[in-house]
């Protein structure tokens, strides 16, 4: 598999919507389900930290990660790398794409002087929780239907 990682561009919007919706099939309680709102979310991510928004491409975009190095973690009391979103098209799960993107987010966070990376994951999204645990993330707290996970980097 030849995988290319690059920063997201505005032209990736349609692919983002497609991959996002495919990724969250069966997990809609944790996702935006309206195309208009997903498009708004893409633009919000672009504004938050455009340099931390990456896409993995095979022949076309297959996965996205957004890592916000400007995020203030109130439980941590400092700025951290916050993974707002990781979506991998279901056809590519288990092939190292997610791992590659998380490592890219970690490298990006380190380059911005962060020593912690965090995320929130749905408490019944067991596949994602196990994936993040394998990547060295630890469960820290929960709120409503979400679990906060962190990793020192």
mmCIF file of C-alpha atoms in Angstrom:
data_model
loop_
_atom_site.group_PDB
_atom_site.id
_atom_site.type_symbol
_atom_site.label_atom_id
_atom_site.label_comp_id
_atom_site.label_asym_id
_atom_site.label_seq_id
_atom_site.Cartn_x
_atom_site.Cartn_y
_atom_site.Cartn_z
ATOM 1 C CA UNK A 1 0.000 0.000 0.000
ATOM 2 C CA UNK A 2 1.336 3.379 -0.980
ATOM 3 C CA UNK A 3 0.001 5.936 1.457
ATOM 4 C CA UNK A 4 0.500 9.678 1.150
ATOM 5 C CA UNK A 5 -0.069 12.003 4.127
ATOM 6 C CA UNK A 6 -0.571 15.695 3.479
ATOM 7 C CA UNK A 7 -2.343 18.697 4.972
ATOM 8 C CA UNK A 8 -6.031 18.970 4.224
ATOM 9 C CA UNK A 9 -7.153 21.480 1.607
ATOM 10 C CA UNK A 10 -10.569 23.072 1.108
ATOM 11 C CA UNK A 11 -11.049 20.817 -1.925
ATOM 12 C CA UNK A 12 -11.095 17.772 0.398
ATOM 13 C CA UNK A 13 -14.480 18.752 1.828
ATOM 14 C CA UNK A 14 -16.571 16.287 -0.204
ATOM 15 C CA UNK A 15 -14.213 13.394 0.568
ATOM 16 C CA UNK A 16 -14.296 14.331 4.262
ATOM 17 C CA UNK A 17 -18.107 14.185 4.310
ATOM 18 C CA UNK A 18 -18.063 10.799 2.562
ATOM 19 C CA UNK A 19 -15.390 9.226 4.799
ATOM 20 C CA UNK A 20 -16.917 10.751 7.954
ATOM 21 C CA UNK A 21 -20.348 9.281 7.223
ATOM 22 C CA UNK A 22 -18.932 5.853 6.343
ATOM 23 C CA UNK A 23 -16.786 5.790 9.485
ATOM 24 C CA UNK A 24 -19.676 6.604 11.803
ATOM 25 C CA UNK A 25 -22.150 4.049 10.431
ATOM 26 C CA UNK A 26 -23.510 2.310 13.514
ATOM 27 C CA UNK A 27 -22.018 4.997 15.776
ATOM 28 C CA UNK A 28 -24.348 7.855 14.851
ATOM 29 C CA UNK A 29 -24.932 8.764 18.501
ATOM 30 C CA UNK A 30 -21.370 10.183 18.485
ATOM 31 C CA UNK A 31 -21.495 11.896 15.101
ATOM 32 C CA UNK A 32 -23.005 14.658 13.085
ATOM 33 C CA UNK A 33 -25.442 13.072 10.653
ATOM 34 C CA UNK A 34 -26.516 16.017 8.517
ATOM 35 C CA UNK A 35 -24.307 16.833 5.499
ATOM 36 C CA UNK A 36 -24.634 20.571 6.099
ATOM 37 C CA UNK A 37 -23.438 20.217 9.701
ATOM 38 C CA UNK A 38 -20.574 17.882 8.675
ATOM 39 C CA UNK A 39 -19.474 20.528 6.166
ATOM 40 C CA UNK A 40 -19.657 23.179 8.909
ATOM 41 C CA UNK A 41 -17.555 20.872 11.142
ATOM 42 C CA UNK A 42 -14.897 20.516 8.420
ATOM 43 C CA UNK A 43 -14.653 24.295 8.123
ATOM 44 C CA UNK A 44 -14.497 24.636 11.946
ATOM 45 C CA UNK A 45 -11.586 22.175 12.043
ATOM 46 C CA UNK A 46 -9.834 24.142 9.287
ATOM 47 C CA UNK A 47 -10.161 27.325 11.352
ATOM 48 C CA UNK A 48 -9.085 25.739 14.666
ATOM 49 C CA UNK A 49 -5.663 24.541 13.491
ATOM 50 C CA UNK A 50 -5.255 24.102 9.725
ATOM 51 C CA UNK A 51 -1.653 22.886 10.058
ATOM 52 C CA UNK A 52 -2.826 20.009 12.273
ATOM 53 C CA UNK A 53 -5.440 18.738 9.804
ATOM 54 C CA UNK A 54 -4.117 15.808 7.766
ATOM 55 C CA UNK A 55 -5.474 13.469 5.118
ATOM 56 C CA UNK A 56 -4.223 10.014 4.124
ATOM 57 C CA UNK A 57 -4.550 9.206 0.456
ATOM 58 C CA UNK A 58 -4.259 5.982 -1.477
ATOM 59 C CA UNK A 59 -5.651 6.919 -4.899
ATOM 60 C CA UNK A 60 -8.101 9.276 -3.201
ATOM 61 C CA UNK A 61 -8.580 10.430 0.400
ATOM 62 C CA UNK A 62 -9.313 7.488 2.720
ATOM 63 C CA UNK A 63 -8.761 8.927 6.211
ATOM 64 C CA UNK A 64 -8.498 12.210 8.090
ATOM 65 C CA UNK A 65 -7.130 13.329 11.444
ATOM 66 C CA UNK A 66 -7.359 16.715 13.078
ATOM 67 C CA UNK A 67 -4.971 17.587 15.890
ATOM 68 C CA UNK A 68 -5.449 20.975 17.485
ATOM 69 C CA UNK A 69 -2.215 22.132 19.124
ATOM 70 C CA UNK A 70 -3.931 25.347 20.256
ATOM 71 C CA UNK A 71 -6.321 23.483 22.542
ATOM 72 C CA UNK A 72 -6.448 24.323 26.240
ATOM 73 C CA UNK A 73 -7.161 21.198 28.260
ATOM 74 C CA UNK A 74 -8.828 22.317 31.448
ATOM 75 C CA UNK A 75 -8.303 18.991 33.233
ATOM 76 C CA UNK A 76 -4.604 19.179 32.278
ATOM 77 C CA UNK A 77 -4.390 22.918 32.963
ATOM 78 C CA UNK A 78 -2.281 23.528 29.855
ATOM 79 C CA UNK A 79 -2.255 23.473 26.075
ATOM 80 C CA UNK A 80 -2.220 19.985 24.595
ATOM 81 C CA UNK A 81 -2.530 18.336 21.221
ATOM 82 C CA UNK A 82 -6.263 17.610 21.021
ATOM 83 C CA UNK A 83 -7.364 15.029 18.478
ATOM 84 C CA UNK A 84 -10.783 16.341 17.519
ATOM 85 C CA UNK A 85 -11.347 13.758 14.810
ATOM 86 C CA UNK A 86 -9.918 10.570 13.368
ATOM 87 C CA UNK A 87 -11.946 8.973 10.583
ATOM 88 C CA UNK A 88 -10.763 6.024 8.530
ATOM 89 C CA UNK A 89 -12.898 4.608 5.742
ATOM 90 C CA UNK A 90 -14.056 1.118 6.849
ATOM 91 C CA UNK A 91 -12.290 -0.537 3.893
ATOM 92 C CA UNK A 92 -8.968 0.681 5.330
ATOM 93 C CA UNK A 93 -9.413 -0.166 9.009
ATOM 94 C CA UNK A 94 -6.797 -2.608 10.279
ATOM 95 C CA UNK A 95 -4.237 -1.661 7.617
ATOM 96 C CA UNK A 96 -2.161 0.799 9.658
ATOM 97 C CA UNK A 97 -3.754 3.979 8.322
ATOM 98 C CA UNK A 98 -5.151 5.116 11.679
ATOM 99 C CA UNK A 99 -1.864 4.363 13.425
ATOM 100 C CA UNK A 100 0.057 6.339 10.807
ATOM 101 C CA UNK A 101 -2.240 9.326 11.280
ATOM 102 C CA UNK A 102 -2.095 9.212 15.084
ATOM 103 C CA UNK A 103 1.709 9.138 14.894
ATOM 104 C CA UNK A 104 1.533 12.148 12.552
ATOM 105 C CA UNK A 105 -0.659 13.959 15.119
ATOM 106 C CA UNK A 106 1.822 13.107 17.890
ATOM 107 C CA UNK A 107 4.740 14.430 15.818
ATOM 108 C CA UNK A 108 2.768 17.580 15.027
ATOM 109 C CA UNK A 109 1.934 18.120 18.714
ATOM 110 C CA UNK A 110 5.581 17.672 19.704
ATOM 111 C CA UNK A 111 6.654 20.161 17.012
ATOM 112 C CA UNK A 112 4.330 22.703 18.637
ATOM 113 C CA UNK A 113 5.890 22.118 22.078
ATOM 114 C CA UNK A 114 3.125 19.975 23.534
ATOM 115 C CA UNK A 115 3.955 17.096 25.900
ATOM 116 C CA UNK A 116 0.447 15.600 26.077
ATOM 117 C CA UNK A 117 -2.056 14.536 23.469
ATOM 118 C CA UNK A 118 -5.692 13.871 24.313
ATOM 119 C CA UNK A 119 -9.043 12.975 22.807
ATOM 120 C CA UNK A 120 -12.614 12.108 23.698
ATOM 121 C CA UNK A 121 -14.141 8.862 22.428
ATOM 122 C CA UNK A 122 -17.655 7.471 22.703
ATOM 123 C CA UNK A 123 -17.896 5.013 25.586
ATOM 124 C CA UNK A 124 -19.417 2.252 23.427
ATOM 125 C CA UNK A 125 -16.948 2.766 20.569
ATOM 126 C CA UNK A 126 -14.977 -0.256 21.755
ATOM 127 C CA UNK A 127 -12.912 -0.657 18.587
ATOM 128 C CA UNK A 128 -11.644 2.927 18.880
ATOM 129 C CA UNK A 129 -11.034 2.658 22.632
ATOM 130 C CA UNK A 130 -8.965 -0.509 22.139
ATOM 131 C CA UNK A 131 -7.081 1.090 19.244
ATOM 132 C CA UNK A 132 -6.140 4.117 21.346
ATOM 133 C CA UNK A 133 -5.106 1.897 24.263
ATOM 134 C CA UNK A 134 -2.773 -0.006 21.904
ATOM 135 C CA UNK A 135 -1.353 3.380 20.904
ATOM 136 C CA UNK A 136 -0.570 4.097 24.580
ATOM 137 C CA UNK A 137 -3.523 6.292 25.514
ATOM 138 C CA UNK A 138 -4.961 5.952 29.019
ATOM 139 C CA UNK A 139 -8.549 6.479 30.133
ATOM 140 C CA UNK A 140 -8.708 9.496 32.456
ATOM 141 C CA UNK A 141 -12.332 10.437 33.037
ATOM 142 C CA UNK A 142 -15.778 10.228 31.538
ATOM 143 C CA UNK A 143 -18.542 12.719 30.952
ATOM 144 C CA UNK A 144 -22.010 11.789 29.731
ATOM 145 C CA UNK A 145 -21.300 9.323 26.891
ATOM 146 C CA UNK A 146 -17.652 10.225 26.352
ATOM 147 C CA UNK A 147 -14.324 8.967 27.712
ATOM 148 C CA UNK A 148 -11.305 11.260 27.850
ATOM 149 C CA UNK A 149 -8.037 9.568 26.931
ATOM 150 C CA UNK A 150 -4.539 11.050 27.177
ATOM 151 C CA UNK A 151 -0.991 10.133 26.306
ATOM 152 C CA UNK A 152 2.290 11.729 27.375
ATOM 153 C CA UNK A 153 4.454 12.351 24.310
#
